[in-house]
Short mmCIF file of C-alpha atoms (C1' of nucleotides) in Angstrom, two decimals:
data_model
loop_
_atom_site.label_atom_id
_atom_site.label_comp_id
_atom_site.label_asym_id
_atom_site.label_seq_id
_atom_site.Cartn_x
_atom_site.Cartn_y
_atom_site.Cartn_z
CA MET A 162 -26.15 -4.12 28.12
CA SER A 163 -22.55 -4.52 29.26
CA LYS A 164 -22.76 -4.25 33.00
CA HIS A 165 -19.09 -4.85 33.41
CA LEU A 166 -18.82 -7.15 36.29
CA LYS A 167 -15.58 -9.04 35.82
CA VAL A 168 -16.07 -12.02 33.51
CA PRO A 169 -15.04 -15.40 34.90
CA GLU A 170 -12.28 -17.13 33.00
CA ALA A 171 -14.50 -20.22 32.87
CA THR A 172 -17.15 -18.23 31.04
CA ILE A 173 -14.72 -17.35 28.26
CA LYS A 174 -13.78 -20.98 27.76
CA ARG A 175 -17.42 -21.97 27.52
CA LEU A 176 -18.26 -19.19 25.06
CA SER A 177 -15.73 -20.68 22.71
CA ILE A 178 -17.53 -24.02 22.94
CA TYR A 179 -20.99 -22.48 22.46
CA MET A 180 -19.66 -20.78 19.37
CA ARG A 181 -18.43 -24.03 17.92
CA VAL A 182 -21.80 -25.66 18.48
CA LEU A 183 -23.72 -22.70 17.10
CA LYS A 184 -21.57 -22.72 13.99
CA ASP A 185 -22.51 -26.33 13.49
CA LEU A 186 -26.21 -25.71 14.12
CA GLU A 187 -26.17 -22.82 11.68
CA ARG A 188 -24.64 -25.05 9.03
CA LYS A 189 -27.39 -27.57 9.69
CA GLY A 190 -30.05 -24.93 9.18
CA VAL A 191 -31.29 -24.70 12.78
CA GLU A 192 -32.68 -21.22 13.28
CA VAL A 193 -33.65 -21.00 16.94
CA ILE A 194 -32.37 -22.75 20.04
CA SER A 195 -33.24 -22.54 23.74
CA SER A 196 -30.67 -22.38 26.51
CA ALA A 197 -31.87 -25.82 27.63
CA GLU A 198 -31.22 -27.41 24.25
CA LEU A 199 -27.85 -25.73 23.84
CA ALA A 200 -26.92 -26.73 27.38
CA ASP A 201 -27.75 -30.30 26.58
CA ILE A 202 -25.47 -30.35 23.54
CA CYS A 203 -22.61 -28.66 25.37
CA GLY A 204 -23.01 -30.71 28.53
CA VAL A 205 -23.55 -27.77 30.88
CA ASN A 206 -26.37 -26.28 32.94
CA ALA A 207 -28.92 -24.08 31.15
CA ALA A 208 -28.76 -21.31 33.73
CA GLN A 209 -25.01 -21.33 33.23
CA ILE A 210 -25.40 -20.47 29.57
CA ARG A 211 -27.87 -17.67 30.25
CA LYS A 212 -25.62 -16.24 32.96
CA ASP A 213 -22.53 -16.48 30.75
CA LEU A 214 -24.29 -14.49 28.05
CA THR A 215 -25.54 -11.75 30.38
CA TYR A 216 -21.95 -10.71 31.06
CA PHE A 217 -21.98 -9.30 27.54
CA GLY A 218 -25.58 -8.32 26.86
CA GLU A 219 -29.08 -9.65 26.25
CA PHE A 220 -29.15 -11.89 23.23
CA GLY A 221 -32.32 -13.95 23.67
CA ILE A 222 -36.03 -13.55 23.20
CA ARG A 223 -38.22 -14.49 26.14
CA GLY A 224 -40.56 -17.34 25.44
CA VAL A 225 -38.60 -18.22 22.30
CA GLY A 226 -34.89 -18.73 22.77
CA TYR A 227 -31.91 -17.50 20.77
CA TYR A 228 -31.57 -16.99 17.03
CA VAL A 229 -28.69 -19.27 16.16
CA LYS A 230 -27.16 -17.08 13.49
CA GLU A 231 -27.32 -13.91 15.55
CA LEU A 232 -25.98 -15.51 18.69
CA HIS A 233 -23.15 -17.08 16.75
CA PHE A 234 -22.24 -13.70 15.35
CA ASP A 235 -22.50 -11.95 18.71
CA ILE A 236 -20.31 -14.45 20.51
CA ARG A 237 -17.69 -14.26 17.78
CA LYS A 238 -17.62 -10.53 18.25
CA VAL A 239 -17.39 -10.76 22.01
CA LEU A 240 -14.43 -13.13 21.75
CA GLY A 241 -12.67 -10.94 19.20
CA LEU A 242 -12.93 -13.64 16.55
CA ASN A 243 -14.58 -11.56 13.86
CA GLN A 244 -11.34 -11.33 11.93
CA ARG A 245 -8.68 -13.78 10.84
CA ARG A 246 -5.33 -13.86 12.69
CA ASN A 247 -1.88 -14.59 11.33
CA VAL A 248 0.16 -17.14 13.22
CA ALA A 249 3.86 -18.02 13.24
CA LEU A 250 5.20 -21.44 14.07
CA ILE A 251 8.39 -21.48 16.13
CA GLY A 252 10.18 -24.82 16.00
CA VAL A 253 9.77 -27.06 12.98
CA GLY A 254 9.53 -30.55 14.45
CA ASN A 255 6.91 -33.25 14.08
CA LEU A 256 4.38 -31.52 16.25
CA GLY A 257 4.92 -28.15 14.64
CA ARG A 258 4.53 -29.55 11.15
CA ALA A 259 1.32 -31.31 12.15
CA LEU A 260 -0.18 -28.23 13.73
CA ALA A 261 0.73 -26.09 10.72
CA SER A 262 -1.25 -28.39 8.47
CA TYR A 263 -4.19 -28.89 10.81
CA ARG A 264 -7.26 -27.93 8.83
CA ASN A 265 -9.33 -26.86 11.79
CA PHE A 266 -7.14 -23.88 12.55
CA SER A 267 -7.62 -22.44 9.12
CA GLU A 268 -11.36 -23.10 9.26
CA HIS A 269 -11.62 -21.18 12.50
CA GLY A 270 -9.75 -18.14 11.31
CA TYR A 271 -6.12 -18.86 12.13
CA ASN A 272 -3.63 -18.60 9.25
CA PHE A 273 -0.20 -20.11 9.65
CA VAL A 274 1.86 -17.78 7.49
CA ALA A 275 5.45 -18.52 8.45
CA ALA A 276 7.58 -21.05 10.30
CA PHE A 277 10.92 -20.50 12.02
CA ASP A 278 13.77 -22.70 13.17
CA VAL A 279 17.38 -22.32 14.28
CA ASP A 280 18.43 -25.43 12.37
CA PRO A 281 19.80 -24.29 8.96
CA SER A 282 18.89 -27.64 7.42
CA LYS A 283 15.22 -26.90 8.01
CA VAL A 284 15.33 -23.37 6.68
CA GLY A 285 14.67 -22.52 3.05
CA GLU A 286 12.23 -24.98 1.62
CA ALA A 287 8.55 -24.78 2.54
CA LEU A 288 6.63 -27.17 4.76
CA PRO A 289 4.31 -29.71 3.08
CA SER A 290 1.50 -27.32 3.87
CA GLY A 291 3.25 -24.67 1.77
CA ILE A 292 4.41 -22.46 4.61
CA PRO A 293 7.93 -21.03 4.20
CA VAL A 294 10.57 -21.74 6.85
CA TYR A 295 12.82 -18.87 7.93
CA PRO A 296 15.79 -18.69 10.29
CA LEU A 297 14.61 -17.68 13.74
CA SER A 298 16.80 -14.59 13.51
CA ASP A 299 14.46 -13.23 10.82
CA LEU A 300 11.43 -13.38 13.09
CA ALA A 301 11.09 -9.67 13.82
CA GLN A 302 11.31 -8.71 10.14
CA VAL A 303 8.95 -11.37 8.86
CA ALA A 304 6.48 -10.83 11.70
CA ALA A 305 6.23 -7.13 10.97
CA LYS A 306 5.83 -7.62 7.25
CA ASN A 307 3.14 -10.30 7.61
CA ASP A 308 1.25 -8.83 10.53
CA ILE A 309 1.79 -11.86 12.74
CA GLU A 310 -0.16 -11.63 16.00
CA ILE A 311 0.31 -15.05 17.55
CA ALA A 312 3.28 -17.40 17.91
CA ILE A 313 3.01 -21.05 18.61
CA ILE A 314 6.08 -22.54 20.23
CA THR A 315 6.87 -26.18 19.50
CA THR A 316 10.58 -26.19 20.22
CA PRO A 317 12.24 -28.64 22.61
CA ALA A 318 11.95 -27.62 26.26
CA GLU A 319 15.48 -26.21 26.46
CA ALA A 320 14.94 -23.86 23.53
CA ALA A 321 11.49 -22.58 24.54
CA GLN A 322 12.52 -19.66 26.74
CA GLY A 323 14.99 -18.36 24.16
CA ALA A 324 12.35 -18.66 21.46
CA ALA A 325 9.83 -16.84 23.63
CA ASP A 326 12.29 -13.99 24.16
CA LYS A 327 12.67 -13.59 20.41
CA VAL A 328 8.91 -13.69 19.96
CA VAL A 329 8.42 -10.92 22.48
CA ALA A 330 11.23 -8.89 20.97
CA ALA A 331 9.48 -9.20 17.60
CA GLY A 332 6.46 -7.47 19.08
CA ILE A 333 4.18 -10.50 19.12
CA ARG A 334 1.92 -10.45 22.15
CA GLY A 335 0.20 -13.83 22.12
CA ILE A 336 1.95 -17.16 22.64
CA LEU A 337 0.62 -20.68 22.63
CA ASN A 338 3.31 -22.76 24.28
CA PHE A 339 3.47 -26.49 23.54
CA ALA A 340 6.93 -26.94 25.04
CA PRO A 341 6.83 -28.67 28.41
CA VAL A 342 8.24 -25.78 30.43
CA GLN A 343 6.84 -22.68 32.03
CA ILE A 344 8.10 -19.67 30.07
CA GLN A 345 8.62 -16.22 31.52
CA VAL A 346 7.45 -13.10 29.66
CA SER A 347 6.60 -9.49 30.46
CA ASP A 348 3.10 -8.65 31.70
CA ASP A 349 1.80 -7.30 28.42
CA VAL A 350 2.36 -10.62 26.67
CA LYS A 351 -0.21 -13.38 27.09
CA VAL A 352 0.94 -16.99 27.21
CA LYS A 353 -1.24 -20.07 27.14
CA LYS A 354 0.43 -23.34 27.95
CA VAL A 355 -0.86 -26.50 26.31
CA ASP A 356 0.48 -29.52 28.10
CA LEU A 357 -0.48 -32.73 26.37
CA THR A 358 1.22 -34.99 28.89
CA THR A 359 -0.74 -33.42 31.71
CA GLU A 360 -3.94 -34.37 29.90
CA PHE A 361 -2.81 -37.98 29.84
CA ASP A 362 -1.93 -37.87 33.53
CA ASN A 363 -5.34 -36.51 34.35
CA LEU A 364 -7.05 -39.23 32.38
CA VAL A 365 -5.02 -41.93 34.12
CA TYR A 366 -5.89 -40.54 37.52
CA HIS A 367 -9.57 -40.73 36.78
CA LEU A 368 -9.24 -44.22 35.40
CA TYR A 369 -7.21 -45.83 38.13
CA ALA A 370 -6.39 -43.74 41.13
CA LYS A 371 -9.84 -42.54 42.06
CA VAL A 372 -11.02 -44.28 45.20
CA ARG A 373 -14.83 -44.72 45.37
CA MET B 206 -3.26 -40.00 56.27
CA SER B 207 -6.00 -40.20 53.63
CA LYS B 208 -8.86 -38.34 55.18
CA HIS B 209 -11.02 -38.78 52.15
CA LEU B 210 -12.63 -35.53 51.61
CA LYS B 211 -13.38 -35.33 47.94
CA VAL B 212 -10.37 -34.11 45.99
CA PRO B 213 -10.92 -31.04 43.82
CA GLU B 214 -10.38 -31.58 40.13
CA ALA B 215 -8.09 -28.55 40.15
CA THR B 216 -5.85 -30.25 42.68
CA ILE B 217 -5.33 -33.23 40.37
CA LYS B 218 -4.29 -30.99 37.52
CA ARG B 219 -1.78 -29.20 39.72
CA LEU B 220 -0.31 -32.43 41.09
CA SER B 221 0.60 -33.34 37.55
CA ILE B 222 2.47 -30.05 37.24
CA TYR B 223 4.23 -30.41 40.59
CA MET B 224 5.35 -33.84 39.48
CA ARG B 225 6.86 -32.50 36.32
CA VAL B 226 8.78 -29.86 38.24
CA LEU B 227 9.93 -32.31 40.90
CA LYS B 228 11.20 -34.67 38.21
CA ASP B 229 13.24 -31.82 36.84
CA LEU B 230 14.56 -30.81 40.25
CA GLU B 231 15.51 -34.39 41.00
CA ARG B 232 17.45 -34.57 37.77
CA LYS B 233 19.25 -31.39 38.75
CA GLY B 234 20.23 -32.89 42.09
CA VAL B 235 18.05 -30.72 44.33
CA GLU B 236 17.29 -32.72 47.47
CA VAL B 237 14.90 -30.59 49.52
CA ILE B 238 12.38 -27.94 48.58
CA SER B 239 9.91 -25.82 50.55
CA SER B 240 6.33 -25.24 49.52
CA ALA B 241 7.22 -21.58 48.95
CA GLU B 242 10.02 -22.39 46.50
CA LEU B 243 7.96 -24.98 44.66
CA ALA B 244 5.04 -22.57 44.54
CA ASP B 245 7.26 -19.98 42.99
CA ILE B 246 8.38 -22.30 40.21
CA CYS B 247 4.86 -23.52 39.49
CA GLY B 248 3.29 -20.08 39.70
CA VAL B 249 0.83 -20.91 42.47
CA ASN B 250 0.30 -20.04 46.13
CA ALA B 251 2.37 -21.94 48.72
CA ALA B 252 -0.62 -22.77 50.92
CA GLN B 253 -2.27 -24.20 47.84
CA ILE B 254 0.49 -26.73 47.42
CA ARG B 255 0.40 -27.76 51.06
CA LYS B 256 -3.38 -28.10 50.95
CA ASP B 257 -3.26 -30.09 47.71
CA LEU B 258 -0.87 -32.55 49.29
CA THR B 259 -2.87 -33.03 52.48
CA TYR B 260 -5.68 -34.61 50.46
CA PHE B 261 -3.40 -37.60 50.12
CA GLY B 262 -1.26 -37.60 53.23
CA GLU B 263 1.55 -35.80 55.05
CA PHE B 264 4.65 -35.68 52.94
CA GLY B 265 6.67 -32.82 54.41
CA ILE B 266 8.91 -32.22 57.38
CA ARG B 267 8.12 -29.21 59.53
CA GLY B 268 10.84 -26.64 59.63
CA VAL B 269 12.51 -28.26 56.62
CA GLY B 270 10.33 -28.79 53.57
CA TYR B 271 9.87 -31.77 51.27
CA TYR B 272 12.40 -34.32 50.09
CA VAL B 273 12.26 -33.91 46.32
CA LYS B 274 12.80 -37.55 45.45
CA GLU B 275 10.26 -38.86 47.95
CA LEU B 276 7.61 -36.31 47.05
CA HIS B 277 8.09 -37.03 43.36
CA PHE B 278 7.60 -40.72 44.04
CA ASP B 279 4.57 -40.17 46.26
CA ILE B 280 2.78 -37.94 43.78
CA ARG B 281 3.43 -40.40 40.97
CA LYS B 282 1.81 -43.06 43.07
CA VAL B 283 -1.17 -40.90 43.98
CA LEU B 284 -1.79 -40.14 40.31
CA GLY B 285 -1.49 -43.78 39.31
CA LEU B 286 1.59 -43.05 37.22
CA ASN B 287 3.90 -45.62 38.77
CA GLN B 288 3.54 -47.86 35.74
CA ARG B 289 3.74 -47.38 31.99
CA ARG B 290 0.51 -47.37 29.95
CA ASN B 291 -0.07 -48.64 26.44
CA VAL B 292 -1.84 -46.27 24.07
CA ALA B 293 -3.58 -46.75 20.72
CA LEU B 294 -3.85 -44.09 18.09
CA ILE B 295 -7.17 -43.95 16.25
CA GLY B 296 -6.96 -41.99 13.01
CA VAL B 297 -3.68 -41.76 11.14
CA GLY B 298 -3.58 -38.17 9.90
CA ASN B 299 -1.00 -35.45 10.35
CA LEU B 300 -1.86 -34.80 13.96
CA GLY B 301 -1.98 -38.48 14.85
CA ARG B 302 1.38 -39.14 13.28
CA ALA B 303 2.92 -36.22 15.14
CA LEU B 304 1.53 -37.29 18.48
CA ALA B 305 2.69 -40.87 17.96
CA SER B 306 6.25 -39.68 17.54
CA TYR B 307 6.18 -37.07 20.28
CA ARG B 308 9.09 -37.92 22.56
CA ASN B 309 7.58 -36.49 25.70
CA PHE B 310 4.84 -39.08 25.87
CA SER B 311 7.29 -41.92 25.93
CA GLU B 312 9.43 -40.15 28.50
CA HIS B 313 6.44 -39.80 30.78
CA GLY B 314 5.35 -43.38 30.62
CA TYR B 315 2.99 -43.54 27.67
CA ASN B 316 3.78 -46.11 24.95
CA PHE B 317 2.10 -45.80 21.59
CA VAL B 318 1.89 -49.44 20.57
CA ALA B 319 -0.57 -49.47 17.68
CA ALA B 320 -2.36 -47.17 15.25
CA PHE B 321 -5.68 -47.72 13.50
CA ASP B 322 -7.41 -46.30 10.45
CA VAL B 323 -10.35 -47.15 8.21
CA ASP B 324 -8.45 -46.11 5.09
CA PRO B 325 -6.91 -49.28 3.56
CA SER B 326 -4.15 -47.22 1.95
CA LYS B 327 -2.85 -46.31 5.40
CA VAL B 328 -2.99 -49.81 6.81
CA GLY B 329 -0.09 -52.23 6.61
CA GLU B 330 3.13 -50.32 6.75
CA ALA B 331 4.36 -48.84 9.98
CA LEU B 332 4.44 -45.15 10.88
CA PRO B 333 7.82 -43.35 10.78
CA SER B 334 7.97 -43.91 14.52
CA GLY B 335 7.79 -47.66 13.92
CA ILE B 336 4.24 -48.18 15.12
CA PRO B 337 2.18 -50.63 13.05
CA VAL B 338 -1.07 -49.46 11.45
CA TYR B 339 -4.05 -51.82 11.61
CA PRO B 340 -7.56 -51.61 10.14
CA LEU B 341 -9.91 -50.16 12.71
CA SER B 342 -11.91 -53.38 12.60
CA ASP B 343 -9.00 -55.17 14.31
CA LEU B 344 -9.06 -52.85 17.30
CA ALA B 345 -10.63 -55.23 19.82
CA GLN B 346 -8.20 -58.04 18.99
CA VAL B 347 -5.08 -55.90 18.97
CA ALA B 348 -6.12 -54.00 22.09
CA ALA B 349 -6.61 -57.19 24.06
CA LYS B 350 -3.34 -58.72 22.92
CA ASN B 351 -1.30 -55.58 23.67
CA ASP B 352 -3.00 -54.53 26.87
CA ILE B 353 -4.04 -51.14 25.53
CA GLU B 354 -5.59 -48.94 28.21
CA ILE B 355 -5.95 -45.58 26.47
CA ALA B 356 -7.07 -44.53 23.01
CA ILE B 357 -6.30 -41.21 21.46
CA ILE B 358 -8.74 -40.16 18.79
CA THR B 359 -7.44 -37.97 15.97
CA THR B 360 -10.01 -38.75 13.31
CA PRO B 361 -12.00 -36.08 11.45
CA ALA B 362 -15.00 -34.79 13.40
CA GLU B 363 -17.53 -36.92 11.47
CA ALA B 364 -15.71 -40.15 12.24
CA ALA B 365 -15.03 -39.51 15.92
CA GLN B 366 -18.22 -40.92 17.42
CA GLY B 367 -17.97 -44.11 15.38
CA ALA B 368 -14.35 -44.50 16.41
CA ALA B 369 -15.25 -43.93 20.04
CA ASP B 370 -17.93 -46.64 19.86
CA LYS B 371 -15.34 -49.11 18.57
CA VAL B 372 -12.90 -48.07 21.30
CA VAL B 373 -15.48 -48.69 23.99
CA ALA B 374 -16.50 -51.99 22.43
CA ALA B 375 -12.85 -53.02 22.54
CA GLY B 376 -12.90 -52.61 26.31
CA ILE B 377 -10.72 -49.50 26.43
CA ARG B 378 -11.90 -47.18 29.20
CA GLY B 379 -9.82 -44.02 28.69
CA ILE B 380 -10.10 -41.71 25.69
CA LEU B 381 -8.23 -38.57 24.80
CA ASN B 382 -10.32 -36.90 22.12
CA PHE B 383 -8.63 -34.47 19.74
CA ALA B 384 -11.54 -34.40 17.28
CA PRO B 385 -13.55 -31.18 17.50
CA VAL B 386 -16.80 -32.79 18.63
CA GLN B 387 -18.28 -33.87 21.92
CA ILE B 388 -18.40 -37.68 21.92
CA GLN B 389 -20.94 -39.74 23.85
CA VAL B 390 -19.85 -42.80 25.86
CA SER B 391 -21.17 -44.90 28.72
CA ASP B 392 -20.49 -43.76 32.30
CA ASP B 393 -17.69 -46.19 33.00
CA VAL B 394 -15.56 -44.72 30.20
CA LYS B 395 -13.62 -41.54 30.84
CA VAL B 396 -13.17 -39.05 28.02
CA LYS B 397 -10.93 -35.99 28.03
CA LYS B 398 -11.40 -33.56 25.21
CA VAL B 399 -8.42 -31.58 23.97
CA ASP B 400 -9.56 -28.70 21.85
CA LEU B 401 -6.68 -26.85 20.30
CA THR B 402 -8.82 -24.26 18.55
CA THR B 403 -10.45 -23.33 21.83
CA GLU B 404 -7.00 -22.57 23.21
CA PHE B 405 -6.41 -20.15 20.35
CA ASP B 406 -9.80 -18.53 20.91
CA ASN B 407 -9.01 -18.05 24.56
CA LEU B 408 -5.68 -16.45 23.78
CA VAL B 409 -7.29 -14.06 21.30
CA TYR B 410 -9.90 -13.02 23.83
CA HIS B 411 -7.26 -12.09 26.34
CA LEU B 412 -5.27 -10.23 23.72
CA TYR B 413 -8.00 -8.16 22.14
CA ALA B 414 -11.44 -8.43 23.61
CA LYS B 415 -10.65 -7.78 27.23
CA VAL B 416 -11.86 -4.36 28.27
CA ARG B 417 -9.74 -2.80 31.07
"C1'" DT C 107 -47.56 -19.80 27.72
"C1'" DG C 108 -42.70 -20.67 27.73
"C1'" DG C 109 -38.12 -19.38 28.01
"C1'" DT C 110 -35.04 -15.50 29.20
"C1'" DG C 111 -32.57 -12.62 32.62
"C1'" DT C 112 -31.13 -12.32 37.30
"C1'" DG C 113 -30.90 -11.80 42.45
"C1'" DA C 114 -30.16 -14.84 46.04
"C1'" DA C 115 -28.70 -19.39 47.85
"C1'" DC C 116 -25.33 -22.58 47.39
"C1'" DA C 117 -21.10 -24.98 46.35
"C1'" DA C 118 -16.34 -25.16 45.23
"C1'" DC C 119 -11.94 -23.52 45.53
"C1'" DT C 120 -8.22 -20.40 47.32
"C1'" DT C 121 -5.78 -17.84 50.62
"C1'" DC C 122 -4.90 -16.45 55.29
"C1'" DA C 123 -3.06 -17.00 59.62
"C1'" DC C 124 -1.30 -19.50 63.07
"C1'" DA C 125 -0.79 -23.68 66.10
"C1'" DG C 126 2.30 -27.39 66.38
"C1'" DC C 127 6.12 -30.14 65.36
"C1'" DG C 128 10.85 -31.49 63.78
"C1'" DC D 226 13.31 -21.25 64.77
"C1'" DG D 227 11.15 -22.26 60.34
"C1'" DC D 228 8.07 -24.57 57.59
"C1'" DT D 229 4.33 -27.77 57.48
"C1'" DG D 230 -0.53 -28.90 58.17
"C1'" DT D 231 -5.05 -27.05 58.66
"C1'" DG D 232 -9.37 -24.67 60.50
"C1'" DA D 233 -11.54 -20.59 59.31
"C1'" DA D 234 -12.25 -16.64 56.36
"C1'" DG D 235 -12.55 -15.02 51.93
"C1'" DT D 236 -13.29 -15.37 47.05
"C1'" DT D 237 -14.95 -17.15 42.90
"C1'" DG D 238 -18.03 -19.77 40.25
"C1'" DT D 239 -22.53 -22.51 39.75
"C1'" DT D 240 -27.33 -23.55 40.28
"C1'" DC D 241 -31.91 -22.41 41.82
"C1'" DA D 242 -36.15 -20.27 41.45
"C1'" DC D 243 -38.99 -17.02 39.87
"C1'" DA D 244 -40.27 -12.34 38.11
"C1'" DC D 245 -40.84 -10.61 33.69
"C1'" DC D 246 -41.75 -10.19 29.03
"C1'" DA D 247 -42.22 -11.57 23.80
#
DNA sequence: TGGTGTGAACAACTTCACAGCG
DNA sequence: CGCTGTGAAGTTGTTCACACCA
C-alpha cells in the first residue's frame, strides 16, 4: 500500500483518462480488464498503467487483471472525485455560457451553481441552462452560501487578474483559467490554465512545420 | 543554425507561449528582452528558453538579449504560424457555437469558415457569428472549395468517430477533438484531444487528494 | 498458466555552469 | 561586462524484463 514516492504529474493526468475509460467499460458490462487491454484503449504502454497504479496501492489480481468496477471506484477515490463539486462561472460571455451548459461537466460531478459578471445588463436573469447570474461583487457571499469550491474564469484577458483576485478573496482555492493570460495568485490557490489557441498552434506545428 | 536534433514536444508547447508573450510585449513597445525577463513572465527557467530556441537557430545577441519583434517573427515562422488557417466546425452545439465566435482564434490567425451538422434543423441559416451551416455530407466539397486545413470536432461522443472519418475522407489532416472519446485515424492525420473534464479532475486532485 | 507488481535499464527533459562573443 | 549558447550533470518519467502469485 501507499509507499509515498512522489507521484508524477503525468500519472495524475493519465489516471483521469483511465477513469473515463473504465466508466465506459462498466456501463458496457465489462467486468475484468488486463493492463494490456486497457493500455490499448488508452493508447499508452501497459507497464505504464501498472506503474501508475502502484503509486496508490495494489488493485489487480495476478493472472487475471483488474475488476473494472472496483478499479473505477478506487481511481475515483484517489483523485478525490468521489463527491460532486460546486463550480462558479466568472465572466458571462459566449464561452462561459457554453461551458455552463456543457452536459459532460454535470455527468462527471461538476455542478455549475452560479455565474458572475461585472456588466449589469447580464446580471439578474438566469442563463439558458438555468444558472442565476450575480454581480461579481456578490461572489464572496454567494460562494459561501453555495459551498463553491472551483471558479472558472472566462472573462476577457484584461479582466482576468481582477476576477482572480476576487475569487481568491472569496475563499475559493481552485481556478480553471480560460482567459489568455497568466494570472498570479497566492501559493495555496491552485490555477490550471486552459489555452485553446495554444492547442491550435501545436496542431499546426505538427501538420506543417515538422521537418522529416 | 538548424542542427536537427529532435525537438522535444514540450519545447513546441512553450514556443507557443513565448510567442503569445512576445506579441504582447511588442504591442506594448518593448524592444529588447533577456531570457531571464522572458522566463520570469512565462514562469519557466531562463536556460530553458535559451535551449528551446537553439533547436531552431541563434536568435539572440550576447550581452544584450533578444529583439522582441524579430524573435516574435522567428518563432511564428518556426511554428508555421506565418499564415492564416481556415477551420471547419463539426457539430453545431453549445460548445461549437461558442468556439466559432471566440475572438481569440481569429486574432491568432484561425478563421472559422464553415460549420457542419447532421441535424437538418441546424443546417441552412448561419450561426450568430455569421458562419454558414452545411449538412455534414457536404464536407468534402465545401472543404475543398474553401481550403479548410483544420477541423474541430464538437459532436456528442457517439458521433465523433463517424465525424472524424468524414473529416479524413475530405482530405483534412488536422483535427482538434473536443468530444470525450479517443478517435482513430490514419497515421498521416494529426489529432489533438482537448478534454475539459480532465482539466477539472486534475485541479480537484491538486486541491484535495494531494497528501503533503 | 498468465498477468500483476517492481527493480533496474533506459530515455527524455531540465537545470547548471561557464566559455565565448557582441 | 553581461547575456547568450551549450556541453555536461542532474532530474524526472518511461519501458523492459522477470520474479511472484492467484
